[in-house]
GROMACS .gro file of C-alpha atoms in nm:
model
  269
    1MET     CA    1   0.000   0.000   0.000
    2LYS     CA    2   0.283   0.237   0.084
    3LYS     CA    3   0.453   0.158  -0.249
    4THR     CA    4   0.127   0.234  -0.436
    5VAL     CA    5   0.093   0.571  -0.264
    6ILE     CA    6   0.453   0.660  -0.348
    7SER     CA    7   0.408   0.550  -0.710
    8PHE     CA    8   0.091   0.755  -0.744
    9SER     CA    9   0.257   1.061  -0.592
   10PHE     CA   10   0.550   1.020  -0.831
   11ARG     CA   11   0.316   1.008  -1.130
   12ILE     CA   12   0.140   1.324  -1.013
   13ALA     CA   13   0.472   1.505  -0.969
   14LEU     CA   14   0.594   1.389  -1.309
   15ALA     CA   15   0.273   1.501  -1.478
   16THR     CA   16   0.297   1.841  -1.306
   17LEU     CA   17   0.656   1.879  -1.421
   18LEU     CA   18   0.566   1.791  -1.779
   19MET     CA   19   0.279   2.039  -1.776
   20ALA     CA   20   0.513   2.308  -1.647
   21LEU     CA   21   0.747   2.240  -1.937
   22VAL     CA   22   0.494   2.188  -2.215
   23VAL     CA   23   0.238   2.462  -2.145
   24PRO     CA   24   0.478   2.763  -2.154
   25SER     CA   25   0.631   2.621  -2.472
   26ALA     CA   26   0.289   2.588  -2.633
   27ILE     CA   27   0.193   2.939  -2.525
   28ALA     CA   28   0.520   3.079  -2.664
   29GLN     CA   29   0.461   2.897  -2.994
   30GLN     CA   30   0.107   3.032  -3.014
   31ALA     CA   31   0.229   3.386  -2.937
   32ALA     CA   32   0.504   3.360  -3.199
   33SER     CA   33   0.256   3.226  -3.452
   34ALA     CA   34   0.010   3.507  -3.374
   35GLU     CA   35   0.282   3.769  -3.401
   36LYS     CA   36   0.398   3.626  -3.733
   37SER     CA   37   0.047   3.622  -3.876
   38ALA     CA   38  -0.014   3.976  -3.749
   39ILE     CA   39   0.253   4.127  -3.976
   40ILE     CA   40   0.019   4.192  -4.266
   41LEU     CA   41   0.155   4.502  -4.437
   42LYS     CA   42   0.515   4.587  -4.520
   43ALA     CA   43   0.610   4.944  -4.610
   44TYR     CA   44   0.952   5.068  -4.724
   45GLY     CA   45   1.099   5.416  -4.764
   46PRO     CA   46   1.358   5.672  -4.651
   47GLY     CA   47   1.450   5.763  -4.295
   48GLY     CA   48   1.302   6.115  -4.286
   49PRO     CA   49   0.934   6.019  -4.274
   50ALA     CA   50   1.006   5.709  -4.063
   51PRO     CA   51   0.922   5.844  -3.713
   52ALA     CA   52   0.579   5.965  -3.826
   53MET     CA   53   0.523   5.652  -4.034
   54ARG     CA   54   0.606   5.424  -3.741
   55GLU     CA   55   0.369   5.602  -3.506
   56ALA     CA   56   0.094   5.600  -3.770
   57ALA     CA   57   0.155   5.230  -3.830
   58LYS     CA   58   0.126   5.159  -3.456
   59VAL     CA   59  -0.203   5.348  -3.422
   60PHE     CA   60  -0.347   5.194  -3.738
   61GLY     CA   61  -0.236   4.847  -3.633
   62ALA     CA   62  -0.402   4.883  -3.293
   63LYS     CA   63  -0.727   4.981  -3.464
   64LYS     CA   64  -0.719   4.695  -3.714
   65GLY     CA   65  -0.566   4.427  -3.496
   66ASN     CA   66  -0.280   4.387  -3.743
   67MET     CA   67   0.074   4.509  -3.789
   68VAL     CA   68   0.229   4.746  -4.039
   69GLN     CA   69   0.603   4.683  -4.056
   70ILE     CA   70   0.800   4.997  -4.148
   71THR     CA   71   1.147   4.950  -4.296
   72ALA     CA   72   1.333   5.278  -4.346
   73GLY     CA   73   1.674   5.397  -4.455
   74PRO     CA   74   1.881   5.459  -4.768
   75THR     CA   75   1.718   5.295  -5.071
   76PRO     CA   76   2.002   5.045  -5.142
   77THR     CA   77   1.954   4.890  -4.796
   78TRP     CA   78   1.595   4.779  -4.861
   79LYS     CA   79   1.512   4.788  -5.232
   80ASP     CA   80   1.590   4.422  -5.305
   81GLN     CA   81   1.369   4.302  -5.022
   82ALA     CA   82   1.096   4.547  -5.118
   83MET     CA   83   1.082   4.392  -5.465
   84LYS     CA   84   0.991   4.063  -5.294
   85ASP     CA   85   0.740   4.161  -5.028
   86ALA     CA   86   0.650   4.534  -5.020
   87ASP     CA   87   0.285   4.632  -4.992
   88LEU     CA   88   0.356   5.005  -4.982
   89ILE     CA   89   0.640   5.242  -5.069
   90PHE     CA   90   0.677   5.588  -4.914
   91SER     CA   91   0.905   5.867  -5.036
   92GLY     CA   92   1.086   6.174  -4.909
   93SER     CA   93   1.032   6.395  -5.214
   94GLU     CA   94   0.848   6.395  -5.543
   95TYR     CA   95   1.160   6.324  -5.747
   96MET     CA   96   1.244   6.039  -5.510
   97MET     CA   97   0.908   5.876  -5.583
   98THR     CA   98   0.978   5.924  -5.955
   99ASP     CA   99   1.320   5.761  -5.913
  100PHE     CA  100   1.154   5.467  -5.738
  101VAL     CA  101   0.923   5.423  -6.037
  102ARG     CA  102   1.188   5.472  -6.305
  103LYS     CA  103   1.495   5.293  -6.172
  104ASP     CA  104   1.513   5.194  -5.805
  105VAL     CA  105   1.223   4.948  -5.785
  106PRO     CA  106   1.106   4.928  -6.148
  107GLY     CA  107   0.762   4.779  -6.203
  108LEU     CA  108   0.690   4.756  -5.831
  109ILE     CA  109   0.481   5.069  -5.776
  110ASP     CA  110   0.121   5.107  -5.891
  111THR     CA  111   0.159   5.463  -6.020
  112SER     CA  112  -0.218   5.525  -6.012
  113THR     CA  113  -0.205   5.503  -5.630
  114ILE     CA  114   0.072   5.759  -5.570
  115ARG     CA  115  -0.044   6.027  -5.328
  116THR     CA  116   0.139   6.330  -5.186
  117LEU     CA  117   0.079   6.337  -4.812
  118TYR     CA  118   0.263   6.620  -4.634
  119LEU     CA  119   0.541   6.875  -4.677
  120ARG     CA  120   0.827   6.969  -4.448
  121PRO     CA  121   1.026   7.294  -4.463
  122SER     CA  122   1.398   7.353  -4.473
  123ALA     CA  123   1.567   7.451  -4.148
  124ILE     CA  124   1.902   7.536  -3.995
  125LEU     CA  125   2.000   7.298  -3.716
  126VAL     CA  126   2.258   7.434  -3.472
  127ARG     CA  127   2.427   7.305  -3.161
  128PRO     CA  128   2.219   7.322  -2.841
  129GLY     CA  129   2.217   7.677  -2.711
  130ASN     CA  130   2.317   7.810  -3.056
  131PRO     CA  131   2.674   7.899  -2.951
  132LYS     CA  132   2.757   8.066  -3.284
  133GLY     CA  133   2.446   8.288  -3.267
  134ILE     CA  134   2.307   8.176  -3.604
  135LYS     CA  135   1.994   8.375  -3.691
  136GLY     CA  136   1.943   8.295  -4.059
  137MET     CA  137   2.091   8.203  -4.394
  138LYS     CA  138   2.322   8.504  -4.419
  139ASP     CA  139   2.504   8.391  -4.106
  140LEU     CA  140   2.592   8.064  -4.279
  141ALA     CA  141   2.821   8.252  -4.519
  142LYS     CA  142   3.027   8.412  -4.241
  143PRO     CA  143   3.389   8.303  -4.196
  144GLY     CA  144   3.445   8.030  -3.940
  145ILE     CA  145   3.106   7.857  -3.980
  146LYS     CA  146   3.131   7.486  -4.064
  147ILE     CA  147   2.825   7.343  -4.239
  148LEU     CA  148   2.699   6.990  -4.295
  149VAL     CA  149   2.462   6.925  -4.587
  150VAL     CA  150   2.307   6.626  -4.763
  151GLU     CA  151   2.354   6.589  -5.137
  152GLY     CA  152   2.148   6.280  -5.206
  153ALA     CA  153   1.831   6.090  -5.115
  154GLY     CA  154   1.553   6.352  -5.080
  155GLN     CA  155   1.795   6.647  -5.074
  156VAL     CA  156   1.963   6.662  -5.413
  157GLY     CA  157   2.026   7.035  -5.467
  158MET     CA  158   1.852   7.124  -5.140
  159TRP     CA  159   2.121   7.351  -4.994
  160GLU     CA  160   2.162   7.535  -5.327
  161ASP     CA  161   1.786   7.582  -5.360
  162VAL     CA  162   1.768   7.734  -5.011
  163ALA     CA  163   2.074   7.955  -5.056
  164GLY     CA  164   1.984   8.064  -5.408
  165ARG     CA  165   1.618   8.146  -5.355
  166THR     CA  166   1.682   8.522  -5.342
  167GLY     CA  167   1.918   8.523  -5.641
  168SER     CA  168   2.228   8.613  -5.439
  169VAL     CA  169   2.542   8.466  -5.596
  170LYS     CA  170   2.741   8.597  -5.299
  171LEU     CA  171   2.529   8.399  -5.053
  172VAL     CA  172   2.550   8.077  -5.253
  173ASP     CA  173   2.926   8.112  -5.294
  174GLY     CA  174   2.981   8.198  -4.928
  175ILE     CA  175   2.778   7.903  -4.804
  176ARG     CA  176   2.949   7.661  -5.040
  177ARG     CA  177   3.289   7.770  -4.908
  178ASN     CA  178   3.172   7.684  -4.556
  179ILE     CA  179   3.035   7.336  -4.634
  180GLY     CA  180   3.260   7.082  -4.466
  181PHE     CA  181   3.091   6.766  -4.591
  182PHE     CA  182   2.832   6.654  -4.845
  183ALA     CA  183   2.661   6.349  -4.695
  184ALA     CA  184   2.502   6.093  -4.924
  185ASN     CA  185   2.185   6.078  -4.715
  186SER     CA  186   2.036   6.202  -4.389
  187ALA     CA  187   2.137   5.889  -4.195
  188GLU     CA  188   2.503   5.949  -4.280
  189ALA     CA  189   2.470   6.318  -4.195
  190LYS     CA  190   2.313   6.237  -3.860
  191LYS     CA  191   2.605   6.011  -3.765
  192ILE     CA  192   2.852   6.287  -3.855
  193TRP     CA  193   2.653   6.552  -3.666
  194ASN     CA  194   2.647   6.338  -3.352
  195SER     CA  195   3.013   6.234  -3.368
  196ASP     CA  196   3.194   6.544  -3.499
  197MET     CA  197   3.132   6.850  -3.285
  198SER     CA  198   3.330   7.072  -3.524
  199TYR     CA  199   3.016   7.120  -3.734
  200ASP     CA  200   2.822   7.431  -3.633
  201VAL     CA  201   2.528   7.394  -3.871
  202TRP     CA  202   2.332   7.112  -4.028
  203LEU     CA  203   2.120   7.247  -4.315
  204ILE     CA  204   1.832   7.001  -4.346
  205TRP     CA  205   1.458   6.971  -4.272
  206THR     CA  206   1.271   7.063  -3.953
  207ILE     CA  207   1.170   6.701  -3.897
  208TRP     CA  208   1.523   6.595  -3.805
  209GLN     CA  209   1.523   6.825  -3.502
  210LYS     CA  210   1.188   6.676  -3.401
  211GLU     CA  211   1.339   6.329  -3.437
  212SER     CA  212   1.632   6.410  -3.204
  213PRO     CA  213   1.565   6.736  -3.014
  214ALA     CA  214   1.848   6.692  -2.764
  215SER     CA  215   2.113   6.698  -3.038
  216ALA     CA  216   2.024   7.033  -3.198
  217ASP     CA  217   1.828   7.355  -3.173
  218LEU     CA  218   1.627   7.473  -3.470
  219VAL     CA  219   1.659   7.806  -3.649
  220ASN     CA  220   1.398   7.861  -3.919
  221THR     CA  221   1.520   7.955  -4.264
  222GLU     CA  222   1.378   8.294  -4.364
  223PRO     CA  223   1.048   8.277  -4.557
  224GLU     CA  224   1.220   8.404  -4.870
  225ASN     CA  225   1.475   8.120  -4.848
  226THR     CA  226   1.253   7.837  -4.728
  227ILE     CA  227   1.184   7.544  -4.958
  228TYR     CA  228   0.967   7.236  -4.906
  229ARG     CA  229   0.983   6.869  -4.998
  230SER     CA  230   0.711   6.610  -4.963
  231CYS     CA  231   0.634   6.268  -4.825
  232GLY     CA  232   0.431   6.045  -5.057
  233ILE     CA  233   0.278   5.697  -5.041
  234ALA     CA  234   0.195   5.436  -5.303
  235LEU     CA  235   0.066   5.081  -5.320
  236THR     CA  236   0.268   4.813  -5.495
  237ASN     CA  237   0.162   4.597  -5.784
  238ARG     CA  238   0.277   4.281  -5.607
  239SER     CA  239   0.081   4.332  -5.284
  240GLU     CA  240  -0.172   4.064  -5.192
  241GLN     CA  241  -0.323   4.295  -4.930
  242LYS     CA  242  -0.432   4.583  -5.151
  243VAL     CA  243  -0.754   4.653  -4.960
  244LEU     CA  244  -0.574   4.683  -4.627
  245ALA     CA  245  -0.286   4.873  -4.789
  246LYS     CA  246  -0.537   5.123  -4.930
  247GLU     CA  247  -0.690   5.158  -4.584
  248PHE     CA  248  -0.350   5.243  -4.438
  249SER     CA  249  -0.286   5.495  -4.717
  250ASN     CA  250  -0.622   5.655  -4.639
  251PHE     CA  251  -0.543   5.657  -4.267
  252LEU     CA  252  -0.224   5.852  -4.333
  253GLN     CA  253  -0.437   6.121  -4.498
  254SER     CA  254  -0.705   6.121  -4.226
  255ALA     CA  255  -0.741   6.370  -3.941
  256GLU     CA  256  -0.571   6.124  -3.706
  257GLY     CA  257  -0.286   6.064  -3.948
  258LYS     CA  258  -0.248   6.437  -4.002
  259GLU     CA  259  -0.215   6.494  -3.628
  260ILE     CA  260   0.068   6.242  -3.610
  261PHE     CA  261   0.262   6.394  -3.900
  262VAL     CA  262   0.221   6.749  -3.767
  263LYS     CA  263   0.356   6.629  -3.432
  264TRP     CA  264   0.673   6.518  -3.614
  265GLY     CA  265   0.723   6.850  -3.791
  266TRP     CA  266   0.531   6.803  -4.115
  267ILE     CA  267   0.293   7.062  -4.260
  268ALA     CA  268  -0.068   6.957  -4.308
  269PRO     CA  269  -0.249   7.033  -4.637
   0.00000   0.00000   0.00000
C-alpha cells in the first residue's frame, strides 16, 4: 500500500513537471505564430518620414488588430527586399518617388495610387544653445562657420535651392565655401553631426530636429529662403493585401494621421 501511494505521488509530480514544461512552450509557440500572422503590411521608404510613419503604423495596427512593418533607410539597404514583399512604398520627395518608379524598384509601384501626403520645410539645425548665434541664412556665409549638408536621397540640390532662392550669388558662394561635408543621405549626416562636434550647422529639414531634439536647436530659414519637400505613399503591384494597404494609405491622410505627422514637424495640407 505504501509503495502504491509513493508511485501515485510520483506520477502526479511527473505530470505536473511535464505540464510546467509543455504549457509555456505551447503558449510561446502560439504567441510567436500570432505575431507572425499579425505582420500583414510591409512598407519601405527613406528615414526622414520614418518616425511619423512608425507612429501612424502603430495606431493603425491597434485599430485593425494587425501590424504594419516599417522598414526605413537609404534605398540600397531595402530595395531588393521590397521587390519581394512590399505592400507600400513611401518617399521623401516627389523626385524620389519618380526615381523609385523609373529605376530603383522598377515595375513595383502602382503609379495610379501615388499620393502626396505632407510637406516639411527647410531649417538650420545648430548646436544646443546656438553657440555661434546663427539667426538665418546670411550667417551661414560668415567666416568660421562649418556646415553639414546632404547631397542625395531627398535632398539633391537642397542647400543650393535654399541659398539661391533670393538670387544672391554671394550667398550661394559663401555658403558653399563653408560646407565641410556633403553626406550621401540624412542617416550618414546624422552620424557625422552626432560624432563630430566641429560642425556648427546642419542644413536640413525641420523634422530631423523633431526626431532628435536633444542633439540640436532649430533656427527657421527665412520665408524668402525656405523650400519644401514632400512625403508620398503608393501601393505596390505585387501586394496581396491591396484593400488593407489602401486603408493604411487613407489613414495617413485622415485627421488622425495628419495629427501624427504634424507632431513630427510636417505641414498639413
